[in-house]
Amino acid sequence: MSEKRRTRAGARLIATDDGHKVTPAELFFDLVFVYAITQVTALMAAAPSPLRLLGGGVVLALLWWCWCCFAWLGNVVRADSGAMFSVLVAVMAVVLIVSLTVPEVYEDLPGGLSAPLVFVLCYGAVRSLHLIAYWMSGPGDPVLRRTLRRTALMSVAPPFALLLVGSALSGMTQILVWLAAVAVDYGGIYIAGGSGWRVASPGHFAERHGLIVIIALGESIVAIGVGVSGLPLSAPVLVASAAGLMVVAGLWRLYFRELSERAEHKLTHLDGDDRTRLARDAYTFLHLPLVGGIVLTALGMKKTLHQIADTGHYELSEPLHGVVAWALTGGVGVFLLGTAAILLRTTGRSSATLLAGGVLCLGAGALVSLVPALLALGLLAAAVTALVVVHDRTGRTAKA
């Protein structure tokens, strides 16, 4: 092959097929989102309050949309091809900048660039690169191109305008304007419909989302270590760390042993717009509560471990307070309800165990604020373990 032909082959976008698997290029791409998720947790942990948790959720929803855009694109175009890999590296650079702005996105520090404005401009750049790359991927697909034009008009331009307006504001007003942008963005994708988009490889699509769940769970484990960083090791810290790991392990099992295979199986046995709609609902929309729930739980565990380890400022008998007390169990509750929603969307079967567990965990914040932090974390670990056992037995009974 001549040098010119090699160059053309390396520059073009290469379509995937039904057996496509996740490439190392996509794993490399996910590295910036590891950092982004840790930054969201740090944003909420810096000044825990209901408003800050809402603001952190808005930032996470915007970052999630950036990730989802390229999960879809990587399903139809090989991420390790010349042109596509160049796009991914460019997006990684932009998302890294976005991640650097997250701690200042609601409280901009003087003396530098405007963090909210940089965040918004970079978000717009990611969405634009996604649309351009998708446009290049389907030169002979008029349905896809119509969908891309509709997406740009409904789900990119209006939210970007709202984000720009919000970047000039502050406090609750900024957060509410950005929340409106998220609602318009997500709603626009839903209204635009599933025609034009496609899922070429269900296995790849399911694996990509499983990997991002693993990344989020990893953030929970990192939060345990960060919470005790710089503080002396003690027996209560060891017990709390083990309990935190049990919580993470329970969430892992619920997803990877109880849910992911069923969702992938359903996705594989659909085709056309039915497959696209399921992928949109069960993965793009309903995986966000899973990641968000894990981030909230990571916040709760980080603060719990810090309080247990910092004996100079806290008594071991002292409970968690405020939104941190709710986040510890509430994050698990959000995860459980998201899992129940995915199960219902993919199998048509509701899980009373997941629903009851989710509701109880959401309401358990009041109890957490009454008992010592270490006991609260231990009880949560026991509750998640018991729920996994009950749900596993219920699932086997349903299959029998």
PDB file of N, CA and C in Angstrom, residues 188-251:
ATOM      1  N   GLY A 188     -34.836  17.575  24.879  1.00  0.00           N
ATOM      2  CA  GLY A 188     -34.695  17.694  23.436  1.00  0.00           C
ATOM      3  C   GLY A 188     -34.309  16.383  22.786  1.00  0.00           C
ATOM      4  N   ILE A 189     -33.406  15.633  23.423  1.00  0.00           N
ATOM      5  CA  ILE A 189     -33.019  14.318  22.886  1.00  0.00           C
ATOM      6  C   ILE A 189     -34.205  13.370  22.889  1.00  0.00           C
ATOM      7  N   TYR A 190     -35.003  13.435  23.940  1.00  0.00           N
ATOM      8  CA  TYR A 190     -36.160  12.537  24.022  1.00  0.00           C
ATOM      9  C   TYR A 190     -37.200  12.893  22.959  1.00  0.00           C
ATOM     10  N   ILE A 191     -37.461  14.179  22.780  1.00  0.00           N
ATOM     11  CA  ILE A 191     -38.453  14.607  21.800  1.00  0.00           C
ATOM     12  C   ILE A 191     -37.969  14.342  20.379  1.00  0.00           C
ATOM     13  N   ALA A 192     -36.665  14.470  20.147  1.00  0.00           N
ATOM     14  CA  ALA A 192     -36.123  14.244  18.810  1.00  0.00           C
ATOM     15  C   ALA A 192     -36.343  12.823  18.335  1.00  0.00           C
ATOM     16  N   GLY A 193     -36.562  11.890  19.263  1.00  0.00           N
ATOM     17  CA  GLY A 193     -36.869  10.507  18.888  1.00  0.00           C
ATOM     18  C   GLY A 193     -35.623   9.682  18.631  1.00  0.00           C
ATOM     19  N   GLY A 194     -35.841   8.419  18.276  1.00  0.00           N
ATOM     20  CA  GLY A 194     -34.732   7.498  18.106  1.00  0.00           C
ATOM     21  C   GLY A 194     -34.308   7.283  16.670  1.00  0.00           C
ATOM     22  N   SER A 195     -35.069   7.789  15.725  1.00  0.00           N
ATOM     23  CA  SER A 195     -34.728   7.573  14.313  1.00  0.00           C
ATOM     24  C   SER A 195     -33.412   8.264  13.980  1.00  0.00           C
ATOM     25  N   GLY A 196     -32.561   7.570  13.243  1.00  0.00           N
ATOM     26  CA  GLY A 196     -31.273   8.123  12.841  1.00  0.00           C
ATOM     27  C   GLY A 196     -30.138   7.600  13.690  1.00  0.00           C
ATOM     28  N   TRP A 197     -30.323   7.575  15.008  1.00  0.00           N
ATOM     29  CA  TRP A 197     -29.311   6.975  15.880  1.00  0.00           C
ATOM     30  C   TRP A 197     -29.399   5.457  15.748  1.00  0.00           C
ATOM     31  N   ARG A 198     -28.323   4.773  16.020  1.00  0.00           N
ATOM     32  CA  ARG A 198     -28.386   3.313  16.010  1.00  0.00           C
ATOM     33  C   ARG A 198     -27.334   2.746  16.950  1.00  0.00           C
ATOM     34  N   VAL A 199     -27.611   1.537  17.404  1.00  0.00           N
ATOM     35  CA  VAL A 199     -26.682   0.793  18.246  1.00  0.00           C
ATOM     36  C   VAL A 199     -26.190  -0.386  17.428  1.00  0.00           C
ATOM     37  N   ALA A 200     -24.969  -0.294  16.913  1.00  0.00           N
ATOM     38  CA  ALA A 200     -24.432  -1.331  16.033  1.00  0.00           C
ATOM     39  C   ALA A 200     -24.056  -2.585  16.810  1.00  0.00           C
ATOM     40  N   SER A 201     -23.532  -2.400  18.019  1.00  0.00           N
ATOM     41  CA  SER A 201     -23.074  -3.534  18.826  1.00  0.00           C
ATOM     42  C   SER A 201     -23.633  -3.428  20.237  1.00  0.00           C
ATOM     43  N   PRO A 202     -24.681  -4.201  20.568  1.00  0.00           N
ATOM     44  CA  PRO A 202     -25.229  -4.160  21.926  1.00  0.00           C
ATOM     45  C   PRO A 202     -24.195  -4.519  22.993  1.00  0.00           C
ATOM     46  N   GLY A 203     -23.323  -5.478  22.679  1.00  0.00           N
ATOM     47  CA  GLY A 203     -22.301  -5.876  23.645  1.00  0.00           C
ATOM     48  C   GLY A 203     -21.368  -4.731  23.990  1.00  0.00           C
ATOM     49  N   HIS A 204     -20.933  -4.014  22.977  1.00  0.00           N
ATOM     50  CA  HIS A 204     -20.064  -2.857  23.197  1.00  0.00           C
ATOM     51  C   HIS A 204     -20.776  -1.793  24.023  1.00  0.00           C
ATOM     52  N   PHE A 205     -22.036  -1.519  23.683  1.00  0.00           N
ATOM     53  CA  PHE A 205     -22.780  -0.462  24.360  1.00  0.00           C
ATOM     54  C   PHE A 205     -22.962  -0.791  25.840  1.00  0.00           C
ATOM     55  N   ALA A 206     -23.321  -2.027  26.131  1.00  0.00           N
ATOM     56  CA  ALA A 206     -23.504  -2.444  27.524  1.00  0.00           C
ATOM     57  C   ALA A 206     -22.181  -2.416  28.284  1.00  0.00           C
ATOM     58  N   GLU A 207     -21.110  -2.858  27.627  1.00  0.00           N
ATOM     59  CA  GLU A 207     -19.802  -2.880  28.280  1.00  0.00           C
ATOM     60  C   GLU A 207     -19.314  -1.469  28.594  1.00  0.00           C
ATOM     61  N   ARG A 208     -19.536  -0.535  27.676  1.00  0.00           N
ATOM     62  CA  ARG A 208     -19.111   0.843  27.910  1.00  0.00           C
ATOM     63  C   ARG A 208     -19.771   1.414  29.165  1.00  0.00           C
ATOM     64  N   HIS A 209     -21.067   1.143  29.314  1.00  0.00           N
ATOM     65  CA  HIS A 209     -21.776   1.680  30.472  1.00  0.00           C
ATOM     66  C   HIS A 209     -21.401   0.931  31.751  1.00  0.00           C
ATOM     67  N   GLY A 210     -21.100  -0.345  31.623  1.00  0.00           N
ATOM     68  CA  GLY A 210     -20.607  -1.069  32.784  1.00  0.00           C
ATOM     69  C   GLY A 210     -19.280  -0.512  33.271  1.00  0.00           C
ATOM     70  N   LEU A 211     -18.426  -0.103  32.332  1.00  0.00           N
ATOM     71  CA  LEU A 211     -17.123   0.443  32.704  1.00  0.00           C
ATOM     72  C   LEU A 211     -17.260   1.785  33.421  1.00  0.00           C
ATOM     73  N   ILE A 212     -18.218   2.605  33.009  1.00  0.00           N
ATOM     74  CA  ILE A 212     -18.381   3.894  33.678  1.00  0.00           C
ATOM     75  C   ILE A 212     -18.958   3.698  35.080  1.00  0.00           C
ATOM     76  N   VAL A 213     -19.761   2.646  35.267  1.00  0.00           N
ATOM     77  CA  VAL A 213     -20.236   2.318  36.619  1.00  0.00           C
ATOM     78  C   VAL A 213     -19.055   1.891  37.494  1.00  0.00           C
ATOM     79  N   ILE A 214     -18.142   1.103  36.918  1.00  0.00           N
ATOM     80  CA  ILE A 214     -16.935   0.699  37.643  1.00  0.00           C
ATOM     81  C   ILE A 214     -16.115   1.929  38.040  1.00  0.00           C
ATOM     82  N   ILE A 215     -15.998   2.886  37.122  1.00  0.00           N
ATOM     83  CA  ILE A 215     -15.257   4.111  37.423  1.00  0.00           C
ATOM     84  C   ILE A 215     -15.891   4.837  38.603  1.00  0.00           C
ATOM     85  N   ALA A 216     -17.214   4.949  38.586  1.00  0.00           N
ATOM     86  CA  ALA A 216     -17.908   5.628  39.690  1.00  0.00           C
ATOM     87  C   ALA A 216     -17.719   4.875  41.001  1.00  0.00           C
ATOM     88  N   LEU A 217     -17.815   3.543  40.964  1.00  0.00           N
ATOM     89  CA  LEU A 217     -17.596   2.757  42.178  1.00  0.00           C
ATOM     90  C   LEU A 217     -16.164   2.935  42.679  1.00  0.00           C
ATOM     91  N   GLY A 218     -15.238   3.042  41.751  1.00  0.00           N
ATOM     92  CA  GLY A 218     -13.852   3.289  42.143  1.00  0.00           C
ATOM     93  C   GLY A 218     -13.697   4.605  42.876  1.00  0.00           C
ATOM     94  N   GLU A 219     -14.486   5.612  42.469  1.00  0.00           N
ATOM     95  CA  GLU A 219     -14.461   6.899  43.165  1.00  0.00           C
ATOM     96  C   GLU A 219     -14.902   6.739  44.611  1.00  0.00           C
ATOM     97  N   SER A 220     -15.860   5.837  44.875  1.00  0.00           N
ATOM     98  CA  SER A 220     -16.288   5.594  46.248  1.00  0.00           C
ATOM     99  C   SER A 220     -15.151   5.029  47.092  1.00  0.00           C
ATOM    100  N   ILE A 221     -14.384   4.132  46.489  1.00  0.00           N
ATOM    101  CA  ILE A 221     -13.254   3.552  47.213  1.00  0.00           C
ATOM    102  C   ILE A 221     -12.172   4.603  47.446  1.00  0.00           C
ATOM    103  N   VAL A 222     -11.915   5.416  46.425  1.00  0.00           N
ATOM    104  CA  VAL A 222     -10.946   6.504  46.580  1.00  0.00           C
ATOM    105  C   VAL A 222     -11.386   7.458  47.682  1.00  0.00           C
ATOM    106  N   ALA A 223     -12.699   7.721  47.767  1.00  0.00           N
ATOM    107  CA  ALA A 223     -13.222   8.640  48.777  1.00  0.00           C
ATOM    108  C   ALA A 223     -12.914   8.148  50.189  1.00  0.00           C
ATOM    109  N   ILE A 224     -12.897   6.841  50.377  1.00  0.00           N
ATOM    110  CA  ILE A 224     -12.556   6.288  51.687  1.00  0.00           C
ATOM    111  C   ILE A 224     -11.134   6.688  52.058  1.00  0.00           C
ATOM    112  N   GLY A 225     -10.207   6.530  51.106  1.00  0.00           N
ATOM    113  CA  GLY A 225      -8.819   6.883  51.370  1.00  0.00           C
ATOM    114  C   GLY A 225      -8.616   8.375  51.549  1.00  0.00           C
ATOM    115  N   VAL A 226      -9.303   9.169  50.721  1.00  0.00           N
ATOM    116  CA  VAL A 226      -9.166  10.625  50.833  1.00  0.00           C
ATOM    117  C   VAL A 226      -9.699  11.112  52.171  1.00  0.00           C
ATOM    118  N   GLY A 227     -10.767  10.479  52.655  1.00  0.00           N
ATOM    119  CA  GLY A 227     -11.367  10.906  53.917  1.00  0.00           C
ATOM    120  C   GLY A 227     -10.428  10.795  55.098  1.00  0.00           C
ATOM    121  N   VAL A 228      -9.508   9.834  55.067  1.00  0.00           N
ATOM    122  CA  VAL A 228      -8.592   9.640  56.205  1.00  0.00           C
ATOM    123  C   VAL A 228      -7.190  10.146  55.898  1.00  0.00           C
ATOM    124  N   SER A 229      -7.015  10.771  54.747  1.00  0.00           N
ATOM    125  CA  SER A 229      -5.688  11.247  54.354  1.00  0.00           C
ATOM    126  C   SER A 229      -5.149  12.253  55.366  1.00  0.00           C
ATOM    127  N   GLY A 230      -3.915  12.009  55.814  1.00  0.00           N
ATOM    128  CA  GLY A 230      -3.269  12.916  56.752  1.00  0.00           C
ATOM    129  C   GLY A 230      -3.679  12.733  58.193  1.00  0.00           C
ATOM    130  N   LEU A 231      -4.520  11.747  58.469  1.00  0.00           N
ATOM    131  CA  LEU A 231      -4.991  11.494  59.829  1.00  0.00           C
ATOM    132  C   LEU A 231      -4.465  10.137  60.302  1.00  0.00           C
ATOM    133  N   PRO A 232      -4.278   9.968  61.628  1.00  0.00           N
ATOM    134  CA  PRO A 232      -3.704   8.714  62.131  1.00  0.00           C
ATOM    135  C   PRO A 232      -4.623   7.519  61.918  1.00  0.00           C
ATOM    136  N   LEU A 233      -4.006   6.373  61.655  1.00  0.00           N
ATOM    137  CA  LEU A 233      -4.754   5.129  61.481  1.00  0.00           C
ATOM    138  C   LEU A 233      -5.199   4.614  62.856  1.00  0.00           C
ATOM    139  N   SER A 234      -6.429   4.092  62.905  1.00  0.00           N
ATOM    140  CA  SER A 234      -6.955   3.571  64.162  1.00  0.00           C
ATOM    141  C   SER A 234      -7.870   2.393  63.863  1.00  0.00           C
ATOM    142  N   ALA A 235      -8.231   1.664  64.890  1.00  0.00           N
ATOM    143  CA  ALA A 235      -9.126   0.521  64.710  1.00  0.00           C
ATOM    144  C   ALA A 235     -10.479   0.943  64.147  1.00  0.00           C
ATOM    145  N   PRO A 236     -11.102   2.024  64.658  1.00  0.00           N
ATOM    146  CA  PRO A 236     -12.373   2.448  64.061  1.00  0.00           C
ATOM    147  C   PRO A 236     -12.244   2.794  62.578  1.00  0.00           C
ATOM    148  N   VAL A 237     -11.117   3.361  62.173  1.00  0.00           N
ATOM    149  CA  VAL A 237     -10.902   3.680  60.754  1.00  0.00           C
ATOM    150  C   VAL A 237     -10.865   2.400  59.927  1.00  0.00           C
ATOM    151  N   LEU A 238     -10.192   1.376  60.449  1.00  0.00           N
ATOM    152  CA  LEU A 238     -10.137   0.099  59.728  1.00  0.00           C
ATOM    153  C   LEU A 238     -11.523  -0.521  59.603  1.00  0.00           C
ATOM    154  N   VAL A 239     -12.305  -0.481  60.670  1.00  0.00           N
ATOM    155  CA  VAL A 239     -13.658  -1.033  60.635  1.00  0.00           C
ATOM    156  C   VAL A 239     -14.521  -0.254  59.645  1.00  0.00           C
ATOM    157  N   ALA A 240     -14.413   1.077  59.695  1.00  0.00           N
ATOM    158  CA  ALA A 240     -15.214   1.913  58.792  1.00  0.00           C
ATOM    159  C   ALA A 240     -14.820   1.679  57.335  1.00  0.00           C
ATOM    160  N   SER A 241     -13.535   1.517  57.074  1.00  0.00           N
ATOM    161  CA  SER A 241     -13.077   1.265  55.701  1.00  0.00           C
ATOM    162  C   SER A 241     -13.635  -0.052  55.169  1.00  0.00           C
ATOM    163  N   ALA A 242     -13.620  -1.077  56.026  1.00  0.00           N
ATOM    164  CA  ALA A 242     -14.169  -2.372  55.617  1.00  0.00           C
ATOM    165  C   ALA A 242     -15.669  -2.269  55.360  1.00  0.00           C
ATOM    166  N   ALA A 243     -16.367  -1.529  56.217  1.00  0.00           N
ATOM    167  CA  ALA A 243     -17.812  -1.355  56.024  1.00  0.00           C
ATOM    168  C   ALA A 243     -18.096  -0.598  54.732  1.00  0.00           C
ATOM    169  N   GLY A 244     -17.301   0.431  54.438  1.00  0.00           N
ATOM    170  CA  GLY A 244     -17.478   1.172  53.197  1.00  0.00           C
ATOM    171  C   GLY A 244     -17.268   0.296  51.975  1.00  0.00           C
ATOM    172  N   LEU A 245     -16.249  -0.569  52.055  1.00  0.00           N
ATOM    173  CA  LEU A 245     -15.997  -1.480  50.937  1.00  0.00           C
ATOM    174  C   LEU A 245     -17.159  -2.458  50.754  1.00  0.00           C
ATOM    175  N   MET A 246     -17.770  -2.900  51.846  1.00  0.00           N
ATOM    176  CA  MET A 246     -18.931  -3.795  51.749  1.00  0.00           C
ATOM    177  C   MET A 246     -20.106  -3.116  51.037  1.00  0.00           C
ATOM    178  N   VAL A 247     -20.292  -1.830  51.302  1.00  0.00           N
ATOM    179  CA  VAL A 247     -21.347  -1.092  50.607  1.00  0.00           C
ATOM    180  C   VAL A 247     -21.069  -1.063  49.117  1.00  0.00           C
ATOM    181  N   VAL A 248     -19.841  -0.725  48.742  1.00  0.00           N
ATOM    182  CA  VAL A 248     -19.469  -0.662  47.325  1.00  0.00           C
ATOM    183  C   VAL A 248     -19.615  -2.034  46.671  1.00  0.00           C
ATOM    184  N   ALA A 249     -19.191  -3.085  47.378  1.00  0.00           N
ATOM    185  CA  ALA A 249     -19.300  -4.441  46.835  1.00  0.00           C
ATOM    186  C   ALA A 249     -20.750  -4.835  46.610  1.00  0.00           C
ATOM    187  N   GLY A 250     -21.632  -4.416  47.518  1.00  0.00           N
ATOM    188  CA  GLY A 250     -23.049  -4.719  47.341  1.00  0.00           C
ATOM    189  C   GLY A 250     -23.630  -4.038  46.116  1.00  0.00           C
ATOM    190  N   LEU A 251     -23.269  -2.779  45.907  1.00  0.00           N
ATOM    191  CA  LEU A 251     -23.749  -2.068  44.725  1.00  0.00           C
ATOM    192  C   LEU A 251     -23.196  -2.704  43.454  1.00  0.00           C
TER     193      LEU A 251
END
